[in-house]
PDB file of N, CA and C in Angstrom:
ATOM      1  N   UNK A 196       6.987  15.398 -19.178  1.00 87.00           N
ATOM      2  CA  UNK A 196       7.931  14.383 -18.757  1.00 87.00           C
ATOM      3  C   UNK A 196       7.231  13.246 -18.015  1.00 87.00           C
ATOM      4  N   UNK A 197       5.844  13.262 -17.837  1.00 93.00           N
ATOM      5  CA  UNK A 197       4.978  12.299 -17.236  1.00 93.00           C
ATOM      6  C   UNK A 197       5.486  10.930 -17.649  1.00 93.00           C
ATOM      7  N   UNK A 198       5.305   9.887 -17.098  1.00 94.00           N
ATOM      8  CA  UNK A 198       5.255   8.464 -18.430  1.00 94.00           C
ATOM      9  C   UNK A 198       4.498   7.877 -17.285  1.00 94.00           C
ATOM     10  N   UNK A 199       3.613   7.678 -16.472  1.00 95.00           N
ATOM     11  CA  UNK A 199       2.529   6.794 -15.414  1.00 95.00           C
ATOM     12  C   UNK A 199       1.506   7.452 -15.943  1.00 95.00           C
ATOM     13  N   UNK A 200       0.889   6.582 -16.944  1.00 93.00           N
ATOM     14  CA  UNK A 200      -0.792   6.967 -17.150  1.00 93.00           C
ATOM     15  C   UNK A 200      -1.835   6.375 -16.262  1.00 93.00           C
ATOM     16  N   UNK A 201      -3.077   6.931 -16.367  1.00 93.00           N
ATOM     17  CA  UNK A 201      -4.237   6.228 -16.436  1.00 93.00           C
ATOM     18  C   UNK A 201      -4.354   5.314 -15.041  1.00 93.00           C
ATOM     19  N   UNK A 202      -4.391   4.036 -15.193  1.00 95.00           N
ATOM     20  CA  UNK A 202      -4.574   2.613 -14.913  1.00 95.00           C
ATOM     21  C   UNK A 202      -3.206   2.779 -13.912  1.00 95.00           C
ATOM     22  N   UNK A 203      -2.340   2.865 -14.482  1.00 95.00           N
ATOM     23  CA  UNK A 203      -1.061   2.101 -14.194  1.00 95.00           C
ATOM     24  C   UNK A 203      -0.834   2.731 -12.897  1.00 95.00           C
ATOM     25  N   UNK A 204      -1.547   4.435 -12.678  1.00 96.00           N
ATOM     26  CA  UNK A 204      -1.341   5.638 -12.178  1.00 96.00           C
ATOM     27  C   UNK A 204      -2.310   4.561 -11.028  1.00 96.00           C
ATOM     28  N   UNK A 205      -3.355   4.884 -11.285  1.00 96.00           N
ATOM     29  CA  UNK A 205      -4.633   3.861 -10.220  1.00 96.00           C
ATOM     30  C   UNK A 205      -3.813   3.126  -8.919  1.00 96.00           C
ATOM     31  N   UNK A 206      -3.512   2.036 -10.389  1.00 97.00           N
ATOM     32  CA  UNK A 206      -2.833   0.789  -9.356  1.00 97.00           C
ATOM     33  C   UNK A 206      -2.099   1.148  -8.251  1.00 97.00           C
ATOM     34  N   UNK A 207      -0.936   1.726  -8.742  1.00 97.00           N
ATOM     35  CA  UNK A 207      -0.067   2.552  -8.552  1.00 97.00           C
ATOM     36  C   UNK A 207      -0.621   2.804  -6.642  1.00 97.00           C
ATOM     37  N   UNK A 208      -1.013   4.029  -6.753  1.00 98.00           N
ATOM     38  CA  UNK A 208      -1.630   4.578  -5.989  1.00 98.00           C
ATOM     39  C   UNK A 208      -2.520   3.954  -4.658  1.00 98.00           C
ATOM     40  N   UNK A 209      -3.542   2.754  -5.266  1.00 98.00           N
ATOM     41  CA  UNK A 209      -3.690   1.391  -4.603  1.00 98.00           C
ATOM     42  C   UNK A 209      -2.757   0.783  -3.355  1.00 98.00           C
ATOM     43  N   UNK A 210      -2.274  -0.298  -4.259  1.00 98.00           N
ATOM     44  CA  UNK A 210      -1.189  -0.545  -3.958  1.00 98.00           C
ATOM     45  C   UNK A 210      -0.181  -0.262  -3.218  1.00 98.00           C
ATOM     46  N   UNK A 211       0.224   0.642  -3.320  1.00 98.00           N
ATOM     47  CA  UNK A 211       1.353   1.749  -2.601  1.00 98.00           C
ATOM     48  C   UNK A 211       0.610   1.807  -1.226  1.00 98.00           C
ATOM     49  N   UNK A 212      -0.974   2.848  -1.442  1.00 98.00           N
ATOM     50  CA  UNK A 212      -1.166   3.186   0.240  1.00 98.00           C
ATOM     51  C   UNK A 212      -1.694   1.775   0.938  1.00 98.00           C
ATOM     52  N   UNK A 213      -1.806   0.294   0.852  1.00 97.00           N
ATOM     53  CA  UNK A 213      -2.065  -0.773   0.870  1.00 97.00           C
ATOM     54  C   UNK A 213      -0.331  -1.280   1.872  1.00 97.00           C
ATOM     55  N   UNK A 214       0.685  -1.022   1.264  1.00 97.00           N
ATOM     56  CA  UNK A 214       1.701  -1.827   1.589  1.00 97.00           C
ATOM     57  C   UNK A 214       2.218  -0.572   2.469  1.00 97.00           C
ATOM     58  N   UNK A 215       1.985   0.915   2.179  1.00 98.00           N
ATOM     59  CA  UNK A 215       2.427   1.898   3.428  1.00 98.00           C
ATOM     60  C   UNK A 215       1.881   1.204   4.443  1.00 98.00           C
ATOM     61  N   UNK A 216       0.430   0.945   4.638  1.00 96.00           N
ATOM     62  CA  UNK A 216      -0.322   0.620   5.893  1.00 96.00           C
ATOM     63  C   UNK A 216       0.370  -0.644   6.460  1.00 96.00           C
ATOM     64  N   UNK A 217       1.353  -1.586   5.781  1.00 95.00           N
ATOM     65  CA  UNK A 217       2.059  -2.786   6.682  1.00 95.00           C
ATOM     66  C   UNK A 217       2.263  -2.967   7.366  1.00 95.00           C
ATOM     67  N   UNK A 218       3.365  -2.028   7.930  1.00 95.00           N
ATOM     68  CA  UNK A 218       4.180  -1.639   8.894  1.00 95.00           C
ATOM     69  C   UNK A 218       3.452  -1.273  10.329  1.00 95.00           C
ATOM     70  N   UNK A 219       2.654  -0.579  10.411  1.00 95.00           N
ATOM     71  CA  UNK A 219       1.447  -0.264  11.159  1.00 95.00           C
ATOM     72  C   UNK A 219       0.248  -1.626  11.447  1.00 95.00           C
ATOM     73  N   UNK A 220      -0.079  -2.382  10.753  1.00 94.00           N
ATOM     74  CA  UNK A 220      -1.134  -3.260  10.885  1.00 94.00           C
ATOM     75  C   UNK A 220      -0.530  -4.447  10.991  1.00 94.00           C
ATOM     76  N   UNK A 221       1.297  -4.973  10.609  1.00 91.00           N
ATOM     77  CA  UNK A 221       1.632  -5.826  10.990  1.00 91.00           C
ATOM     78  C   UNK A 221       1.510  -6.770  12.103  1.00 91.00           C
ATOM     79  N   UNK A 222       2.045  -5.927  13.293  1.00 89.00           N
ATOM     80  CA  UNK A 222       1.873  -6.425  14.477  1.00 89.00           C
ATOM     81  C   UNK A 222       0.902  -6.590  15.094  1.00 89.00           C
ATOM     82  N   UNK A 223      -0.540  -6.531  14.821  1.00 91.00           N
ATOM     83  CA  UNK A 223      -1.684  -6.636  15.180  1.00 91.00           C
ATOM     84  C   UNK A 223      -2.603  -8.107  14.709  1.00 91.00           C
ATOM     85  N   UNK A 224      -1.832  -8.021  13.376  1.00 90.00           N
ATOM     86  CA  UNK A 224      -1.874  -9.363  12.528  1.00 90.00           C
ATOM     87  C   UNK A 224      -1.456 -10.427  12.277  1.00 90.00           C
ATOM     88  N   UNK A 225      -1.516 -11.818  13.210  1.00 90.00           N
ATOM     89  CA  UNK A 225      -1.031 -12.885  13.311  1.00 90.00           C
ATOM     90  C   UNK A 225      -0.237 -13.185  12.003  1.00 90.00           C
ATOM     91  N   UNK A 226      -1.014 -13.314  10.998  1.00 88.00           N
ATOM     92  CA  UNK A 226      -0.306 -13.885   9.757  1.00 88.00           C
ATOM     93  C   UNK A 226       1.133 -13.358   9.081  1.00 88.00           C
ATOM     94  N   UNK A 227       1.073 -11.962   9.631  1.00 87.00           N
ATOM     95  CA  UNK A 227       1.936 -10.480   9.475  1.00 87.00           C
ATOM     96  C   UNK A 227       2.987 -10.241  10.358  1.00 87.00           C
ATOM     97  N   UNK A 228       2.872 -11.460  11.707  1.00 88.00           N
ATOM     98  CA  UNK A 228       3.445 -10.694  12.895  1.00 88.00           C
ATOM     99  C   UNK A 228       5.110 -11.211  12.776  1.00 88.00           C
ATOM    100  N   UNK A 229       5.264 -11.957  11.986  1.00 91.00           N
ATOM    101  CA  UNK A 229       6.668 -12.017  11.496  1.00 91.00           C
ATOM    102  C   UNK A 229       7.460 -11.656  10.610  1.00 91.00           C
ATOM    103  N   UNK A 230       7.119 -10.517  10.048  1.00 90.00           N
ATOM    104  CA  UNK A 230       7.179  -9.931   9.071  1.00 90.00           C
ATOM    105  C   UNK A 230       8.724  -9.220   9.828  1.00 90.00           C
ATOM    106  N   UNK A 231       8.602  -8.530  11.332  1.00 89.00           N
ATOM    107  CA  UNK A 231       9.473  -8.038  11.902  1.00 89.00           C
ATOM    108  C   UNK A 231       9.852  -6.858  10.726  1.00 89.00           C
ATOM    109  N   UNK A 232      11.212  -6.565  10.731  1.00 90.00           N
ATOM    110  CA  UNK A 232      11.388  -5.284   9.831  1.00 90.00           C
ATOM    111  C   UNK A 232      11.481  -5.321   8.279  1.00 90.00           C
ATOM    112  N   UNK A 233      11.013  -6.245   7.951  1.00 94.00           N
ATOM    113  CA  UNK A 233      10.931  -6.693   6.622  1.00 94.00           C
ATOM    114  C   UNK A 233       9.320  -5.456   6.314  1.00 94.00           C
ATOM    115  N   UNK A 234       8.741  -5.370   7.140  1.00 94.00           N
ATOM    116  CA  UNK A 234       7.653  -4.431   6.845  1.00 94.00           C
ATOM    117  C   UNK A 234       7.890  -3.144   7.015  1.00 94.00           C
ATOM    118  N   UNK A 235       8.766  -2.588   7.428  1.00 95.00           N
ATOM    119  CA  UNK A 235       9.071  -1.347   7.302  1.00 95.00           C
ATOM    120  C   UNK A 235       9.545  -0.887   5.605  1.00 95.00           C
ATOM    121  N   UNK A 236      10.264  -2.277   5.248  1.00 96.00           N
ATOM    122  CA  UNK A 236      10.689  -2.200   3.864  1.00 96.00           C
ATOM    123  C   UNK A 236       9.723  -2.178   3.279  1.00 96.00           C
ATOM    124  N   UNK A 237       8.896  -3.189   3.247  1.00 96.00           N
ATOM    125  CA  UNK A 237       7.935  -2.963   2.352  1.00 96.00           C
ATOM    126  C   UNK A 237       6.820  -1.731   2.721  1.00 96.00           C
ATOM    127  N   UNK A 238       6.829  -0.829   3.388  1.00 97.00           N
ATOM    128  CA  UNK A 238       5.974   0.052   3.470  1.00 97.00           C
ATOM    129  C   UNK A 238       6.939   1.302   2.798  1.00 97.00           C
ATOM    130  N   UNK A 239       8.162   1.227   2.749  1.00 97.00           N
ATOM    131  CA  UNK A 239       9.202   2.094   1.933  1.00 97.00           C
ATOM    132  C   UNK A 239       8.920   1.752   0.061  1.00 97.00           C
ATOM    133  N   UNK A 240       8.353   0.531   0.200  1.00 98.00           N
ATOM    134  CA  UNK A 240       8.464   0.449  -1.378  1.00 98.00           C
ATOM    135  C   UNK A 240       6.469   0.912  -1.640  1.00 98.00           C
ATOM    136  N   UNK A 241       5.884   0.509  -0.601  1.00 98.00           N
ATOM    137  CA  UNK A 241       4.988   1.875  -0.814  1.00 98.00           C
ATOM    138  C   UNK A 241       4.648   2.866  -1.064  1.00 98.00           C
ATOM    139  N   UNK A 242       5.207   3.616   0.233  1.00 98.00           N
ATOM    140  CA  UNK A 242       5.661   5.188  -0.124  1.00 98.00           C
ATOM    141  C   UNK A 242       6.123   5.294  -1.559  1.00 98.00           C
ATOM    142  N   UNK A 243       7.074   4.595  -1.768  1.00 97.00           N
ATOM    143  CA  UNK A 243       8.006   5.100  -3.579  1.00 97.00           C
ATOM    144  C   UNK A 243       6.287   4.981  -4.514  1.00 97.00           C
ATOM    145  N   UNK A 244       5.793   3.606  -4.375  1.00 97.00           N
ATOM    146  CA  UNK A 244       5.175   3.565  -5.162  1.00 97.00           C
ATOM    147  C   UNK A 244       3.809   5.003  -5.345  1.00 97.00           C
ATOM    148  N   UNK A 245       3.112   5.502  -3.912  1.00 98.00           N
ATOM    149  CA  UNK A 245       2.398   6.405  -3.643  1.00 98.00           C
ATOM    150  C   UNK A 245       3.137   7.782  -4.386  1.00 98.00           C
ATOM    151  N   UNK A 246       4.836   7.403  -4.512  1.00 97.00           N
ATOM    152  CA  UNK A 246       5.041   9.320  -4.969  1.00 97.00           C
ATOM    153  C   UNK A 246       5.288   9.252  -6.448  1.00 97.00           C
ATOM    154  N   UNK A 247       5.324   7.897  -7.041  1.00 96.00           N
ATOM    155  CA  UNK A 247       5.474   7.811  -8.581  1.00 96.00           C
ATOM    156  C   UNK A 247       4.017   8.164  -9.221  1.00 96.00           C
ATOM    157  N   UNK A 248       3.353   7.960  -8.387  1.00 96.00           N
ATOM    158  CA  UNK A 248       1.819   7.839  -9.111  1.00 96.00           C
ATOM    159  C   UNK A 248       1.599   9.674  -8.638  1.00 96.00           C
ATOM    160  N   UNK A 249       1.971  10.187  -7.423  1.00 96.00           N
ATOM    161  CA  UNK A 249       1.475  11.758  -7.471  1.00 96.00           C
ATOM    162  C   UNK A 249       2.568  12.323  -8.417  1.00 96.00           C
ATOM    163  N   UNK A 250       3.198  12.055  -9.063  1.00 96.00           N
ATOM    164  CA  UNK A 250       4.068  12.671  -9.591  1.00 96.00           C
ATOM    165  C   UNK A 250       4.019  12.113 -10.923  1.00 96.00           C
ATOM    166  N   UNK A 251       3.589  11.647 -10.986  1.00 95.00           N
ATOM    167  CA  UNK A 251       2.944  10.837 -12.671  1.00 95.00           C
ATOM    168  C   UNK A 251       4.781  10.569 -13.227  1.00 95.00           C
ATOM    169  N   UNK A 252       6.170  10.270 -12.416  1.00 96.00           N
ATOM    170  CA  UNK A 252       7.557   9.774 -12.788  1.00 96.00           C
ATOM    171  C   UNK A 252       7.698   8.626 -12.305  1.00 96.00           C
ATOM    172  N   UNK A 253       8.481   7.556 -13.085  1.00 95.00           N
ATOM    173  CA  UNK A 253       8.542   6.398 -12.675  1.00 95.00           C
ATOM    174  C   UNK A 253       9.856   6.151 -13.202  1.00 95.00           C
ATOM    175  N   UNK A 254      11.190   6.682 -12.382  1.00 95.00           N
ATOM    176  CA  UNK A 254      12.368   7.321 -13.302  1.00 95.00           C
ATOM    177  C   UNK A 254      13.020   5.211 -13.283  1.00 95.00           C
ATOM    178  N   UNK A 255      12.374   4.312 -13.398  1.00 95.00           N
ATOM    179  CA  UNK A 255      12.843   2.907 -13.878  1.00 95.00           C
ATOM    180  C   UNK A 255      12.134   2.664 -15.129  1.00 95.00           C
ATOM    181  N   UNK A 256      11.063   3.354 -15.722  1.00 94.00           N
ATOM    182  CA  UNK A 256      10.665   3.525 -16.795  1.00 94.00           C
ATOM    183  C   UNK A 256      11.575   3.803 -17.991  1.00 94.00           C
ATOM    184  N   UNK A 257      11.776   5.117 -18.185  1.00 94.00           N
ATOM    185  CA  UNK A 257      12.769   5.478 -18.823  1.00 94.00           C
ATOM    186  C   UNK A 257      13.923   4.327 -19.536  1.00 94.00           C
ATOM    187  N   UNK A 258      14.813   3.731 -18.355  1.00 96.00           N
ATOM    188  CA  UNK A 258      15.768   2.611 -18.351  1.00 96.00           C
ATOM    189  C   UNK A 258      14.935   1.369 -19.300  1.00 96.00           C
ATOM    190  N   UNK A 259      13.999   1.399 -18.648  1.00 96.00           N
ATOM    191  CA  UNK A 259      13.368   0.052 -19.537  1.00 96.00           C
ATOM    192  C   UNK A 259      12.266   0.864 -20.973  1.00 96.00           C
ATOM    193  N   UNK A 260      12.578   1.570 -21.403  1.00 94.00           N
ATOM    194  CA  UNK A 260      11.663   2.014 -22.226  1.00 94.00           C
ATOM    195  C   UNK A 260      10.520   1.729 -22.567  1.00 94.00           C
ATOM    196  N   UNK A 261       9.672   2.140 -21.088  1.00 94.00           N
ATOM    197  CA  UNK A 261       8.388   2.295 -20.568  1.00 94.00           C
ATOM    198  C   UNK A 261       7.884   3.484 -20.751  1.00 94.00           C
ATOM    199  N   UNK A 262       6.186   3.551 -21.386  1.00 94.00           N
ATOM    200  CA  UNK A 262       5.749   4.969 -21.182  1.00 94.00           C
ATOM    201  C   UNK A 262       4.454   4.914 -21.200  1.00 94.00           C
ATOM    202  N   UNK A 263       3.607   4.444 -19.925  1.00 94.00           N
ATOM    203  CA  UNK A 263       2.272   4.245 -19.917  1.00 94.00           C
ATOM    204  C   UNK A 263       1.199   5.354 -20.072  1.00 94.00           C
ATOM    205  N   UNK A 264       1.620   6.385 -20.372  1.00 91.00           N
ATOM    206  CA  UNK A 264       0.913   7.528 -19.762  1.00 91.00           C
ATOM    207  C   UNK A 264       0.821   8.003 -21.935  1.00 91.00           C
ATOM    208  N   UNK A 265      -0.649   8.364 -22.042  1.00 79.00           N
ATOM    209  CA  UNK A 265      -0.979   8.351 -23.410  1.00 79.00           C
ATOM    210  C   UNK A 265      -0.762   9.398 -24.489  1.00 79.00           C
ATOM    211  N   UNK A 266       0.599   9.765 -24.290  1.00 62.00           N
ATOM    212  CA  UNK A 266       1.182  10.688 -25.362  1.00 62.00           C
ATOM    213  C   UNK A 266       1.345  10.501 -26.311  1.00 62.00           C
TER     214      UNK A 266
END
């Protein structure tokens, strides 16, 4: 039932623990420091992204008849 291959899995994974760390490094970071709770969100769309890639499901795939993963 996989459909996150390869690459997509990578990025994925990247990415994700990149925008978890926001929320945390925001306020330390001038450019960031107005981000206010807008970075909590985006460290939520992190996390999602970090558990699609350990879980090789990307259940918005499906809907859009997506299937990166090389079956």
């Amino acid at each position: 039932m996989a459909n996150v291959g390869g690459i997509d899995r990578i990025l994925r994974f990247v990415v994700g623990i990149v925008l978890v760390l926001v929320p945390f490094v925001a306020p330390t970071v001038p450019a960031l420091a107005g981000l206010g709770n807008w970075a909590w969100l985006i460290g939520a769309w992190g996390l999602a992204m970090v558990l699609t890639a350990a879980f090789r499901f990307c259940p918005a795939y499906p809907l859009l008849g997506i299937n990166t993963c090389g079956k």
